[in-house]
CSV table of C-alpha atoms in Angstrom, one decimal:
chain,number,residue,atom,x,y,z
A,1,MET,CA,23.9,-10.5,27.6
A,2,ALA,CA,26.1,-11.9,24.8
A,3,ALA,CA,25.1,-9.2,22.4
A,4,LEU,CA,25.8,-6.5,25.0
A,5,TRP,CA,29.2,-8.0,25.7
A,6,LEU,CA,30.1,-8.1,22.0
A,7,ALA,CA,29.0,-4.5,21.5
A,8,ARG,CA,31.2,-3.3,24.4
A,9,ALA,CA,34.2,-5.4,23.2
A,10,SER,CA,33.9,-4.1,19.7
A,11,SER,CA,33.8,-0.5,21.0
A,12,GLN,CA,37.0,-1.1,23.1
A,13,LEU,CA,38.8,-2.6,20.1
A,14,ALA,CA,37.9,0.3,17.9
A,15,ARG,CA,39.2,2.8,20.5
A,16,ARG,CA,42.5,0.9,20.8
A,17,ALA,CA,42.9,0.8,17.1
A,18,ALA,CA,42.3,4.5,16.9
A,19,ARG,CA,45.1,5.3,19.3
A,20,ARG,CA,47.6,3.2,17.3
A,21,LEU,CA,46.9,4.8,14.0
A,22,PRO,CA,49.6,7.3,12.8
A,23,ALA,CA,48.9,10.9,11.9
A,24,ARG,CA,48.4,11.9,8.2
A,25,HIS,CA,51.5,13.1,6.4
A,26,GLY,CA,51.8,16.8,6.6
A,27,SER,CA,48.9,17.2,9.0
A,28,GLY,CA,48.5,17.1,12.7
A,29,GLU,CA,45.1,15.7,12.4
A,30,PRO,CA,44.9,12.0,13.4
A,31,THR,CA,43.2,9.6,11.0
A,32,SER,CA,39.7,8.6,12.0
A,33,PRO,CA,39.5,4.9,13.0
A,34,TRP,CA,36.6,4.5,10.5
A,35,PHE,CA,38.7,5.9,7.6
A,36,LEU,CA,41.9,3.9,7.2
A,37,GLY,CA,42.9,5.8,4.1
A,38,ALA,CA,44.3,9.4,3.9
A,39,ALA,CA,41.5,10.6,1.7
A,40,PRO,CA,38.9,12.9,3.2
A,41,PRO,CA,35.3,11.6,3.5
A,42,PRO,CA,33.4,11.7,0.2
A,43,ALA,CA,30.9,14.5,-0.2
A,44,LEU,CA,27.2,13.9,0.1
A,45,GLY,CA,25.8,12.6,-3.1
A,46,SER,CA,29.1,11.3,-4.4
A,47,PRO,CA,29.3,7.8,-5.9
A,48,ALA,CA,31.2,6.5,-2.9
A,49,VAL,CA,28.4,7.6,-0.5
A,50,GLU,CA,25.6,6.4,-2.8
A,51,LYS,CA,27.4,3.0,-3.1
A,52,SER,CA,27.7,2.8,0.7
A,53,ARG,CA,23.9,3.2,1.1
A,54,ARG,CA,23.5,-0.4,-0.1
A,55,GLY,CA,26.5,-1.7,1.8
A,56,PHE,CA,27.4,-2.4,5.4
A,57,CYS,CA,26.7,0.2,8.1
A,58,SER,CA,29.7,2.4,8.7
A,59,VAL,CA,30.2,5.5,10.8
A,60,ARG,CA,31.4,8.6,8.9
A,61,ARG,CA,33.0,11.7,10.3
A,62,PHE,CA,31.9,14.9,8.4
A,63,ALA,CA,34.4,17.7,7.8
A,64,GLY,CA,33.7,20.8,9.7
A,65,GLU,CA,33.9,24.4,8.7
A,66,SER,CA,37.2,25.0,10.5
A,67,SER,CA,40.2,23.1,11.7
A,68,ALA,CA,38.9,23.4,15.2
A,69,ALA,CA,35.6,21.8,14.2
A,70,ALA,CA,37.5,19.1,12.4
A,71,ALA,CA,39.6,18.1,15.4
A,72,VAL,CA,38.7,14.8,16.8
A,73,ASP,CA,37.6,15.0,20.4
A,74,GLU,CA,37.8,12.3,23.0
A,75,GLU,CA,35.7,9.4,21.6
A,76,PRO,CA,32.5,8.8,23.6
A,77,GLU,CA,31.7,5.5,25.1
A,78,ASN,CA,29.2,4.6,22.5
A,79,GLY,CA,31.9,4.1,19.9
A,80,PHE,CA,31.0,6.9,17.5
A,81,VAL,CA,33.5,9.5,16.5
A,82,ALA,CA,32.8,13.0,17.8
A,83,THR,CA,33.9,15.6,15.3
A,84,SER,CA,31.8,18.6,16.4
A,85,ASP,CA,28.5,19.4,17.9
A,86,ARG,CA,26.9,17.5,15.0
A,87,GLN,CA,27.4,13.8,14.7
A,88,ALA,CA,26.0,11.4,12.1
A,89,VAL,CA,26.1,7.8,11.0
A,90,ASP,CA,26.1,6.7,7.4
A,91,PHE,CA,23.6,3.9,7.8
A,92,PRO,CA,22.2,1.9,4.8
A,93,GLY,CA,19.5,4.1,3.3
A,94,GLY,CA,21.3,7.4,4.0
A,95,LYS,CA,23.0,9.5,6.7
A,96,VAL,CA,21.3,9.8,10.0
A,97,SER,CA,22.1,12.8,12.3
A,98,PHE,CA,22.3,12.5,16.1
A,99,VAL,CA,20.6,14.9,18.4
A,100,ALA,CA,20.7,15.4,22.2
A,101,GLU,CA,17.0,15.6,22.6
A,102,MET,CA,14.9,12.5,23.1
A,103,ASN,CA,12.0,12.9,20.7
A,104,PHE,CA,9.6,10.1,19.9
A,105,LEU,CA,7.8,10.1,16.6
A,106,PRO,CA,4.1,11.0,16.9
A,107,ASP,CA,1.7,8.1,16.6
A,108,SER,CA,-0.1,10.0,13.9
A,109,MET,CA,0.0,13.2,11.9
A,110,LYS,CA,-2.0,16.2,13.1
A,111,GLU,CA,-3.9,16.3,9.8
A,112,ARG,CA,-5.1,13.4,7.6
A,113,ILE,CA,-3.7,12.9,4.2
A,114,ASN,CA,-5.8,14.6,1.5
A,115,CYS,CA,-7.9,12.7,-1.1
A,116,TYR,CA,-7.4,13.5,-4.8
A,117,ARG,CA,-10.6,14.3,-6.6
A,118,VAL,CA,-11.7,15.7,-10.0
A,119,LEU,CA,-15.5,15.6,-10.0
A,120,ASP,CA,-17.6,17.0,-7.3
A,121,ASP,CA,-20.8,15.3,-6.1
A,122,ASP,CA,-22.8,16.9,-8.9
A,123,GLY,CA,-20.5,15.7,-11.6
A,124,ARG,CA,-18.8,19.0,-12.3
A,125,THR,CA,-15.0,19.3,-12.6
A,126,ILE,CA,-13.5,21.1,-9.6
A,127,SER,CA,-11.9,24.4,-10.4
A,128,GLY,CA,-8.2,24.1,-10.8
A,129,SER,CA,-8.2,20.3,-10.8
A,130,ARG,CA,-5.5,18.6,-12.8
A,131,PHE,CA,-6.4,15.3,-14.5
A,132,GLN,CA,-5.6,13.1,-17.4
A,133,GLU,CA,-7.8,14.2,-20.3
A,134,VAL,CA,-10.1,11.5,-21.9
A,135,SER,CA,-11.5,11.6,-25.4
A,136,LYS,CA,-15.2,11.3,-26.1
A,137,GLU,CA,-14.7,7.7,-27.3
A,138,LEU,CA,-12.9,6.6,-24.1
A,139,ALA,CA,-15.2,8.5,-21.8
A,140,LEU,CA,-18.3,6.8,-23.4
A,141,LYS,CA,-16.6,3.3,-23.3
A,142,MET,CA,-15.9,3.8,-19.6
A,143,TYR,CA,-19.5,4.8,-18.9
A,144,THR,CA,-21.1,2.0,-20.8
A,145,GLU,CA,-18.8,-0.6,-19.1
A,146,MET,CA,-19.7,0.8,-15.7
A,147,VAL,CA,-23.4,0.4,-16.5
A,148,THR,CA,-22.8,-3.1,-17.9
A,149,LEU,CA,-21.0,-4.1,-14.7
A,150,GLN,CA,-23.9,-2.8,-12.6
A,151,ILE,CA,-26.5,-4.7,-14.6
A,152,MET,CA,-24.4,-7.9,-14.6
A,153,ASP,CA,-24.1,-7.8,-10.8
A,154,THR,CA,-27.8,-7.3,-10.4
A,155,ILE,CA,-28.8,-10.1,-12.7
A,156,PHE,CA,-26.3,-12.6,-11.4
A,157,TYR,CA,-27.2,-11.7,-7.8
A,158,GLU,CA,-30.8,-12.5,-8.7
A,159,ALA,CA,-29.8,-15.7,-10.3
A,160,GLN,CA,-28.1,-16.8,-7.1
A,161,ARG,CA,-31.2,-15.9,-5.1
A,162,GLN,CA,-33.2,-18.1,-7.5
A,163,GLY,CA,-30.9,-21.0,-6.7
A,164,ARG,CA,-29.4,-21.1,-10.2
A,165,ILE,CA,-25.8,-20.5,-9.1
A,166,SER,CA,-24.3,-21.3,-5.7
A,167,PHE,CA,-22.6,-18.0,-4.8
A,168,TYR,CA,-22.1,-14.4,-6.0
A,169,LEU,CA,-20.5,-11.2,-5.0
A,170,THR,CA,-21.2,-7.7,-6.4
A,171,SER,CA,-19.1,-4.6,-7.0
A,172,ASN,CA,-22.0,-2.2,-6.4
A,173,GLY,CA,-20.7,1.2,-5.5
A,174,GLU,CA,-17.2,0.4,-6.8
A,175,GLU,CA,-17.8,0.5,-10.5
A,176,ALA,CA,-15.5,3.5,-11.0
A,177,ILE,CA,-12.6,1.7,-9.3
A,178,ASN,CA,-13.1,-1.3,-11.6
A,179,ILE,CA,-13.5,0.4,-15.0
A,180,ALA,CA,-11.5,3.6,-14.6
A,181,SER,CA,-8.4,1.8,-13.3
A,182,ALA,CA,-8.6,-0.8,-16.0
A,183,ALA,CA,-8.9,2.0,-18.7
A,184,ALA,CA,-5.6,3.5,-17.5
A,185,LEU,CA,-3.7,0.2,-18.0
A,186,SER,CA,-2.2,-1.5,-21.0
A,187,MET,CA,-3.1,-5.0,-22.2
A,188,ASP,CA,0.5,-6.0,-21.5
A,189,ASP,CA,0.1,-5.1,-17.9
A,190,ILE,CA,-0.5,-8.1,-15.6
A,191,VAL,CA,-3.5,-8.0,-13.3
A,192,LEU,CA,-3.6,-9.9,-10.0
A,193,PRO,CA,-7.1,-9.3,-8.7
A,194,GLN,CA,-9.1,-10.0,-5.6
A,195,TYR,CA,-12.7,-11.1,-6.0
A,196,ARG,CA,-14.3,-7.6,-6.5
A,197,GLU,CA,-12.7,-6.6,-9.8
A,198,PRO,CA,-14.7,-8.3,-12.6
A,199,GLY,CA,-15.0,-4.9,-14.2
A,200,VAL,CA,-11.2,-5.0,-15.0
A,201,LEU,CA,-11.7,-8.2,-16.8
A,202,LEU,CA,-14.8,-6.9,-18.5
A,203,TRP,CA,-12.9,-3.9,-19.8
A,204,ARG,CA,-10.2,-6.2,-21.2
A,205,GLY,CA,-12.7,-8.1,-23.4
A,206,PHE,CA,-14.1,-10.9,-21.3
A,207,THR,CA,-17.6,-11.4,-22.7
A,208,LEU,CA,-20.8,-11.7,-20.8
A,209,GLN,CA,-21.1,-15.3,-22.0
A,210,GLU,CA,-17.6,-16.1,-20.5
A,211,PHE,CA,-18.7,-14.6,-17.2
A,212,ALA,CA,-21.9,-16.7,-17.2
A,213,ASN,CA,-19.9,-19.9,-18.1
A,214,GLN,CA,-17.7,-19.4,-15.1
A,215,CYS,CA,-20.5,-18.7,-12.7
A,216,PHE,CA,-22.4,-21.8,-13.9
A,217,GLY,CA,-19.3,-23.9,-14.0
A,218,ASN,CA,-20.1,-25.6,-17.3
A,219,LYS,CA,-17.7,-27.3,-19.7
A,220,LEU,CA,-16.7,-24.0,-21.3
A,221,ASP,CA,-15.6,-22.5,-18.0
A,222,TYR,CA,-11.8,-22.0,-18.1
A,223,GLY,CA,-11.5,-23.3,-14.6
A,224,LYS,CA,-13.5,-26.5,-15.6
A,225,GLY,CA,-16.0,-26.0,-12.8
A,226,ARG,CA,-13.5,-26.4,-10.1
A,227,GLN,CA,-13.7,-22.9,-8.7
A,228,MET,CA,-16.5,-21.0,-6.9
A,229,PRO,CA,-18.5,-18.5,-9.0
A,230,ILE,CA,-16.8,-15.1,-9.5
A,231,HIS,CA,-13.3,-16.7,-9.4
A,232,TYR,CA,-12.5,-15.6,-13.0
A,233,GLY,CA,-9.3,-15.9,-14.8
A,234,SER,CA,-7.9,-15.5,-18.3
A,235,ASN,CA,-4.5,-16.2,-19.7
A,236,ARG,CA,-5.4,-14.4,-22.9
A,237,LEU,CA,-6.2,-11.2,-21.1
A,238,ASN,CA,-3.3,-11.3,-18.6
A,239,TYR,CA,-5.7,-11.7,-15.7
A,240,PHE,CA,-4.6,-14.1,-13.0
A,241,THR,CA,-7.4,-16.4,-11.6
A,242,VAL,CA,-9.0,-15.0,-8.5
A,243,SER,CA,-8.0,-16.8,-5.3
A,244,SER,CA,-10.2,-16.8,-2.2
A,245,PRO,CA,-7.5,-16.5,0.5
A,246,ILE,CA,-7.0,-12.8,1.4
A,247,ALA,CA,-3.9,-11.0,0.2
A,248,THR,CA,-2.1,-14.0,-1.2
A,249,GLN,CA,-2.0,-12.3,-4.6
A,250,LEU,CA,0.1,-9.4,-3.4
A,251,PRO,CA,3.6,-11.1,-3.2
A,252,HIS,CA,2.7,-12.9,-6.5
A,253,ALA,CA,2.2,-9.5,-8.1
A,254,VAL,CA,5.6,-8.3,-6.9
A,255,GLY,CA,7.2,-11.4,-8.4
A,256,ALA,CA,5.4,-10.9,-11.7
A,257,ALA,CA,6.4,-7.2,-11.8
A,258,TYR,CA,10.1,-8.1,-11.1
A,259,SER,CA,10.0,-10.6,-14.0
A,260,LEU,CA,8.7,-7.8,-16.3
A,261,LYS,CA,11.6,-5.6,-15.1
A,262,MET,CA,14.1,-8.4,-15.8
A,263,ASP,CA,12.7,-8.9,-19.3
A,264,LYS,CA,12.8,-5.1,-19.8
A,265,LYS,CA,9.1,-5.1,-20.7
A,266,ASP,CA,7.3,-1.8,-21.1
A,267,ALA,CA,4.6,-3.0,-18.6
A,268,CYS,CA,3.8,-3.2,-14.9
A,269,ALA,CA,1.8,-5.5,-12.6
A,270,ILE,CA,-1.2,-4.3,-10.7
A,271,THR,CA,-2.8,-6.0,-7.8
A,272,TYR,CA,-6.1,-5.2,-6.1
A,273,PHE,CA,-7.1,-5.8,-2.5
A,274,GLY,CA,-9.5,-4.5,0.2
A,275,ASP,CA,-8.7,-2.7,3.4
A,276,GLY,CA,-9.0,-6.0,5.2
A,277,GLY,CA,-6.2,-7.4,3.2
A,278,THR,CA,-3.8,-4.8,4.7
A,279,SER,CA,-4.2,-6.6,8.0
A,280,GLU,CA,-2.6,-9.7,6.5
A,281,GLY,CA,1.2,-10.4,6.7
A,282,ASP,CA,1.3,-10.8,2.9
A,283,PHE,CA,0.5,-7.1,2.5
A,284,HIS,CA,3.6,-6.1,4.5
A,285,ALA,CA,5.9,-8.7,3.0
A,286,ALA,CA,4.8,-7.6,-0.5
A,287,LEU,CA,5.4,-3.9,0.1
A,288,ASN,CA,8.8,-4.5,1.5
A,289,PHE,CA,9.7,-6.9,-1.2
A,290,ALA,CA,8.6,-4.5,-3.9
A,291,ALA,CA,10.4,-1.5,-2.4
A,292,VAL,CA,13.7,-3.3,-1.9
A,293,MET,CA,13.6,-4.9,-5.4
A,294,GLU,CA,12.2,-1.7,-7.0
A,295,ALA,CA,9.5,-3.7,-8.8
A,296,PRO,CA,7.1,-1.9,-11.2
A,297,VAL,CA,3.9,-2.8,-9.4
A,298,ILE,CA,0.8,-0.8,-8.4
A,299,PHE,CA,-0.8,-1.8,-5.2
A,300,PHE,CA,-4.4,-0.8,-5.5
A,301,CYS,CA,-6.4,-0.8,-2.2
A,302,ARG,CA,-10.2,-0.5,-2.2
A,303,ASN,CA,-10.7,1.0,1.2
A,304,ASN,CA,-14.5,0.6,1.4
A,305,GLY,CA,-14.6,0.8,5.2
A,306,TRP,CA,-15.5,-2.8,5.9
A,307,ALA,CA,-13.8,-6.1,5.8
A,308,ILE,CA,-17.0,-8.1,5.7
A,309,SER,CA,-18.4,-7.0,9.1
A,310,THR,CA,-15.2,-5.6,10.5
A,311,PRO,CA,-14.9,-1.8,10.2
A,312,THR,CA,-11.5,-0.2,9.5
A,313,THR,CA,-11.6,1.4,13.0
A,314,GLU,CA,-11.1,-2.2,14.4
A,315,GLN,CA,-8.3,-3.0,11.9
A,316,PHE,CA,-5.8,-0.2,12.3
A,317,ARG,CA,-5.3,3.1,14.0
A,318,SER,CA,-3.2,4.7,11.2
A,319,ASP,CA,-4.5,7.2,8.7
A,320,GLY,CA,-6.0,4.6,6.4
A,321,VAL,CA,-3.7,2.6,4.1
A,322,VAL,CA,-1.7,5.1,2.0
A,323,ILE,CA,0.4,6.2,5.0
A,324,ARG,CA,1.7,2.7,5.3
A,325,GLY,CA,3.6,3.0,2.0
A,326,GLN,CA,6.0,5.6,3.5
A,327,ALA,CA,7.2,3.1,6.1
A,328,TYR,CA,8.4,0.9,3.3
A,329,GLY,CA,9.8,3.6,1.1
A,330,ILE,CA,6.9,3.5,-1.4
A,331,ARG,CA,5.2,6.5,-3.0
A,332,GLY,CA,1.5,6.7,-2.6
A,333,ILE,CA,-1.7,8.6,-3.3
A,334,ARG,CA,-5.2,8.7,-1.8
A,335,VAL,CA,-8.0,9.1,-4.4
A,336,ASP,CA,-11.7,9.4,-4.4
A,337,GLY,CA,-12.7,5.9,-5.5
A,338,ASN,CA,-16.2,7.1,-6.6
A,339,ASP,CA,-14.7,9.6,-9.0
A,340,ALA,CA,-14.0,7.9,-12.3
A,341,LEU,CA,-11.8,10.7,-13.7
A,342,ALA,CA,-9.7,10.8,-10.5
A,343,VAL,CA,-9.2,7.1,-10.4
A,344,TYR,CA,-8.2,7.0,-14.1
A,345,SER,CA,-5.8,9.9,-13.7
A,346,ALA,CA,-4.2,8.5,-10.6
A,347,VAL,CA,-3.6,5.0,-12.0
A,348,HIS,CA,-2.4,6.5,-15.3
A,349,ALA,CA,0.2,8.5,-13.5
A,350,ALA,CA,1.1,5.6,-11.2
A,351,ARG,CA,1.6,3.3,-14.1
A,352,GLU,CA,3.9,5.8,-15.8
A,353,MET,CA,6.0,6.2,-12.6
A,354,ALA,CA,6.1,2.5,-11.9
A,355,ILE,CA,7.5,1.7,-15.4
A,356,THR,CA,9.8,4.6,-16.2
A,357,GLU,CA,11.2,5.0,-12.7
A,358,GLY,CA,11.2,1.3,-11.7
A,359,ARG,CA,9.3,1.7,-8.5
A,360,PRO,CA,6.2,0.4,-6.7
A,361,ILE,CA,3.2,2.7,-6.1
A,362,LEU,CA,0.5,2.5,-3.5
A,363,VAL,CA,-3.0,3.8,-4.4
A,364,GLU,CA,-5.7,4.0,-1.7
A,365,ALA,CA,-9.2,4.5,-3.2
A,366,LEU,CA,-11.8,5.7,-0.7
A,367,THR,CA,-15.1,4.2,-1.6
A,368,TYR,CA,-18.0,2.3,-0.1
A,369,ARG,CA,-19.4,-1.3,-0.6
A,370,VAL,CA,-23.1,-0.6,-1.2
A,371,GLY,CA,-24.0,-4.2,-1.6
A,372,HIS,CA,-23.6,-7.0,0.9
A,373,HIS,CA,-20.2,-8.6,1.2
A,374,SER,CA,-21.5,-11.6,-0.7
A,375,THR,CA,-24.7,-13.6,-1.0
A,376,SER,CA,-23.8,-15.2,2.3
A,377,ASP,CA,-23.9,-11.9,4.1
A,378,ASP,CA,-26.6,-9.5,5.4
A,379,SER,CA,-24.8,-6.2,5.9
A,380,THR,CA,-27.8,-4.5,7.5
A,381,LYS,CA,-26.9,-6.5,10.6
A,382,TYR,CA,-23.8,-4.4,11.2
A,383,ARG,CA,-24.4,-1.2,9.1
A,384,PRO,CA,-27.1,1.4,9.4
A,385,VAL,CA,-29.6,1.1,6.5
A,386,ASP,CA,-29.6,4.9,6.0
A,387,GLU,CA,-25.8,4.9,5.7
A,388,ILE,CA,-26.0,2.3,2.9
A,389,GLU,CA,-28.8,4.3,1.2
A,390,HIS,CA,-26.8,7.5,1.4
A,391,TRP,CA,-23.9,6.0,-0.5
A,392,ARG,CA,-26.2,4.3,-3.0
A,393,THR,CA,-27.8,7.6,-4.0
A,394,ALA,CA,-25.8,10.7,-3.1
A,395,ARG,CA,-22.4,9.2,-3.8
A,396,ASP,CA,-23.1,6.7,-6.6
A,397,PRO,CA,-20.1,6.8,-8.9
A,398,ILE,CA,-22.1,5.9,-12.0
A,399,SER,CA,-24.6,8.8,-11.5
A,400,ARG,CA,-21.8,11.3,-10.9
A,401,TYR,CA,-19.9,10.2,-14.0
A,402,ARG,CA,-23.0,10.3,-16.1
A,403,LYS,CA,-23.7,13.9,-15.1
A,404,TRP,CA,-20.2,14.8,-16.4
A,405,VAL,CA,-20.6,12.9,-19.6
A,406,GLN,CA,-24.0,14.4,-20.3
A,407,GLY,CA,-22.7,17.8,-19.4
A,408,ASN,CA,-20.3,17.4,-22.3
A,409,ASP,CA,-23.3,16.6,-24.6
A,410,TRP,CA,-21.9,13.1,-25.1
A,411,TRP,CA,-24.9,11.1,-23.8
A,412,SER,CA,-28.7,11.2,-23.7
A,413,ASP,CA,-31.6,9.6,-21.9
A,414,ALA,CA,-32.5,7.7,-25.0
A,415,GLU,CA,-29.0,6.2,-25.3
A,416,GLU,CA,-29.2,5.3,-21.6
A,417,SER,CA,-32.4,3.4,-22.0
A,418,GLU,CA,-31.2,1.6,-25.1
A,419,LEU,CA,-27.9,0.6,-23.4
A,420,ARG,CA,-29.6,-0.9,-20.3
A,421,SER,CA,-32.2,-2.7,-22.3
A,422,ARG,CA,-29.6,-4.2,-24.6
A,423,VAL,CA,-27.2,-5.3,-21.9
A,424,ARG,CA,-30.0,-6.9,-19.9
A,425,LYS,CA,-31.2,-9.0,-22.9
A,426,GLU,CA,-27.6,-10.1,-23.7
A,427,LEU,CA,-27.1,-11.2,-20.1
A,428,LEU,CA,-30.3,-13.1,-19.8
A,429,GLN,CA,-29.4,-14.9,-23.1
A,430,ALA,CA,-25.9,-15.7,-21.8
A,431,ILE,CA,-27.4,-17.2,-18.6
A,432,GLN,CA,-29.8,-19.4,-20.6
A,433,VAL,CA,-26.9,-20.7,-22.8
A,434,ALA,CA,-24.6,-21.3,-19.8
A,435,GLU,CA,-27.3,-23.1,-17.8
A,436,ARG,CA,-28.0,-25.5,-20.7
A,437,MET,CA,-24.3,-26.3,-21.3
A,438,PRO,CA,-23.1,-29.6,-19.9
A,439,LYS,CA,-20.8,-29.7,-16.9
A,440,PRO,CA,-17.2,-30.8,-17.2
A,441,PRO,CA,-16.8,-34.6,-16.7
A,442,VAL,CA,-15.6,-36.1,-13.4
A,443,THR,CA,-12.2,-36.8,-15.1
A,444,GLU,CA,-11.4,-33.0,-15.0
A,445,LEU,CA,-11.2,-33.1,-11.2
A,446,PHE,CA,-7.9,-34.9,-11.5
A,447,THR,CA,-6.2,-33.1,-14.4
A,448,ASP,CA,-4.0,-30.0,-14.8
A,449,VAL,CA,-1.8,-30.6,-11.9
A,450,TYR,CA,0.6,-33.3,-13.0
A,451,ASP,CA,1.9,-34.0,-16.5
A,452,LYS,CA,1.3,-37.7,-15.8
A,453,ILE,CA,-1.4,-38.4,-13.3
A,454,PRO,CA,0.2,-40.4,-10.3
A,455,SER,CA,-1.2,-43.7,-9.1
A,456,ASN,CA,-2.7,-42.2,-5.9
A,457,LEU,CA,-4.9,-39.8,-7.9
A,458,ARG,CA,-5.9,-42.7,-10.2
A,459,GLU,CA,-7.0,-44.6,-7.1
A,460,GLN,CA,-9.0,-41.6,-5.8
A,461,GLU,CA,-10.7,-41.2,-9.2
A,462,GLN,CA,-11.8,-44.9,-9.3
A,463,LEU,CA,-13.0,-44.6,-5.7
A,464,LEU,CA,-15.1,-41.6,-6.6
A,465,ARG,CA,-16.6,-43.4,-9.6
A,466,ASP,CA,-17.4,-46.5,-7.5
A,467,THR,CA,-19.1,-44.3,-4.9
A,468,ILE,CA,-21.2,-42.5,-7.5
A,469,THR,CA,-22.3,-45.8,-9.0
A,470,LYS,CA,-23.3,-47.1,-5.5
A,471,HIS,CA,-25.0,-43.9,-4.4
A,472,PRO,CA,-26.3,-42.1,-7.5
A,473,VAL,CA,-29.0,-40.1,-5.8
A,474,ASP,CA,-26.3,-38.2,-3.7
A,475,TYR,CA,-24.6,-36.8,-6.8
A,476,PRO,CA,-25.8,-34.4,-9.6
A,477,THR,CA,-27.1,-36.1,-12.7
A,478,ASP,CA,-25.8,-33.4,-15.0
A,479,VAL,CA,-22.1,-34.2,-14.4
A,480,PRO,CA,-20.8,-36.8,-16.9
A,481,VAL,CA,-19.2,-39.7,-15.1
């Protein structure tokens, strides 16, 4: 009631002020109550109008084509000045026209947003397709890293099933997203990943031994054994440590991108997340934050259809994820996530726009999670087996990209066999080394938070040591006390 009263009071005061204003010199036209000066309203696109877009809401009267159209009619009760049949308000963000018809925006568009693609299912470039050209050297590096990621996932998954590591999560079916997006970035770009982007770190130079050290949590693990397996991180490679909570990395990415902009760095931030992450509040806060601050950040969504066992149909009714960018004023593109060339081209263009234009970009990659969500999941309980098999075979991103590479006479079956054999041997060796490496000492549980460890943590450390001494059988023997 108070708000309604204030609105009516303000409207009445405005009308009274309008009646007291004198006419302009040399003109019979009264001055608009919203323009106290004698100057006419600035033209669309003028500095004054553009400046007002960021300022307080004000109502502008637009000059008509004739003096009759310019005459001010009796002001309507809503407080806006009627100048002709067309009325408008100069609201922050731009001018908004008024209409007499009551039209609600549709809940969805008649047609779904198209998906950008370069390679068809048989690995042939689509006629007329426009994409970022890749050299033979780059194309082969992308392919070999995709295969390496696939083999690494298979062997580490088997190691978890053997009880050698506690947990694992694969990127099966999403290798093109990992490698192709990473290939389009610069090493100066900051990566804030989720937990299904180890390929980005692999591309940047993280070795198979470093991956193994983290999964086994030995003393060479950069996280000192305090994180779950697959929670990688590397300061050296500008790759933020993976965090388990969903979508928390998105606002962080905007802050990192804004810092790059303030420092005038020729770089951007990129953050990865799944379709389930778009149901979190952090997603919406991050997009709005990025749009308002014009941060050079790429939001990369892996829309693989499932947030663990929850399908996208139970998450949102909108046309996927890319449409949500428009609501926040963010440019976006939908891309075939199983097409390495399309992903590479889209991210390459997105990075260029983010940096040169100082704007956020939203990329939605349509793909499919062929593997289980993690080693704690059995996806056959909620997905048809034939659906999984179809994506594993007919839509496999590695097979499709290999056909294109071989079609250019850049690859052979002999090279394929040698690559897979070599990577498998290197991985098995890395696992053996990581497994024999000692664990970090108990002391490391209490470091890296405070410069000087406070007394309460010292007490907790001593209590832990006393408990281990009293009940040694309840604690692992390979952890130095």
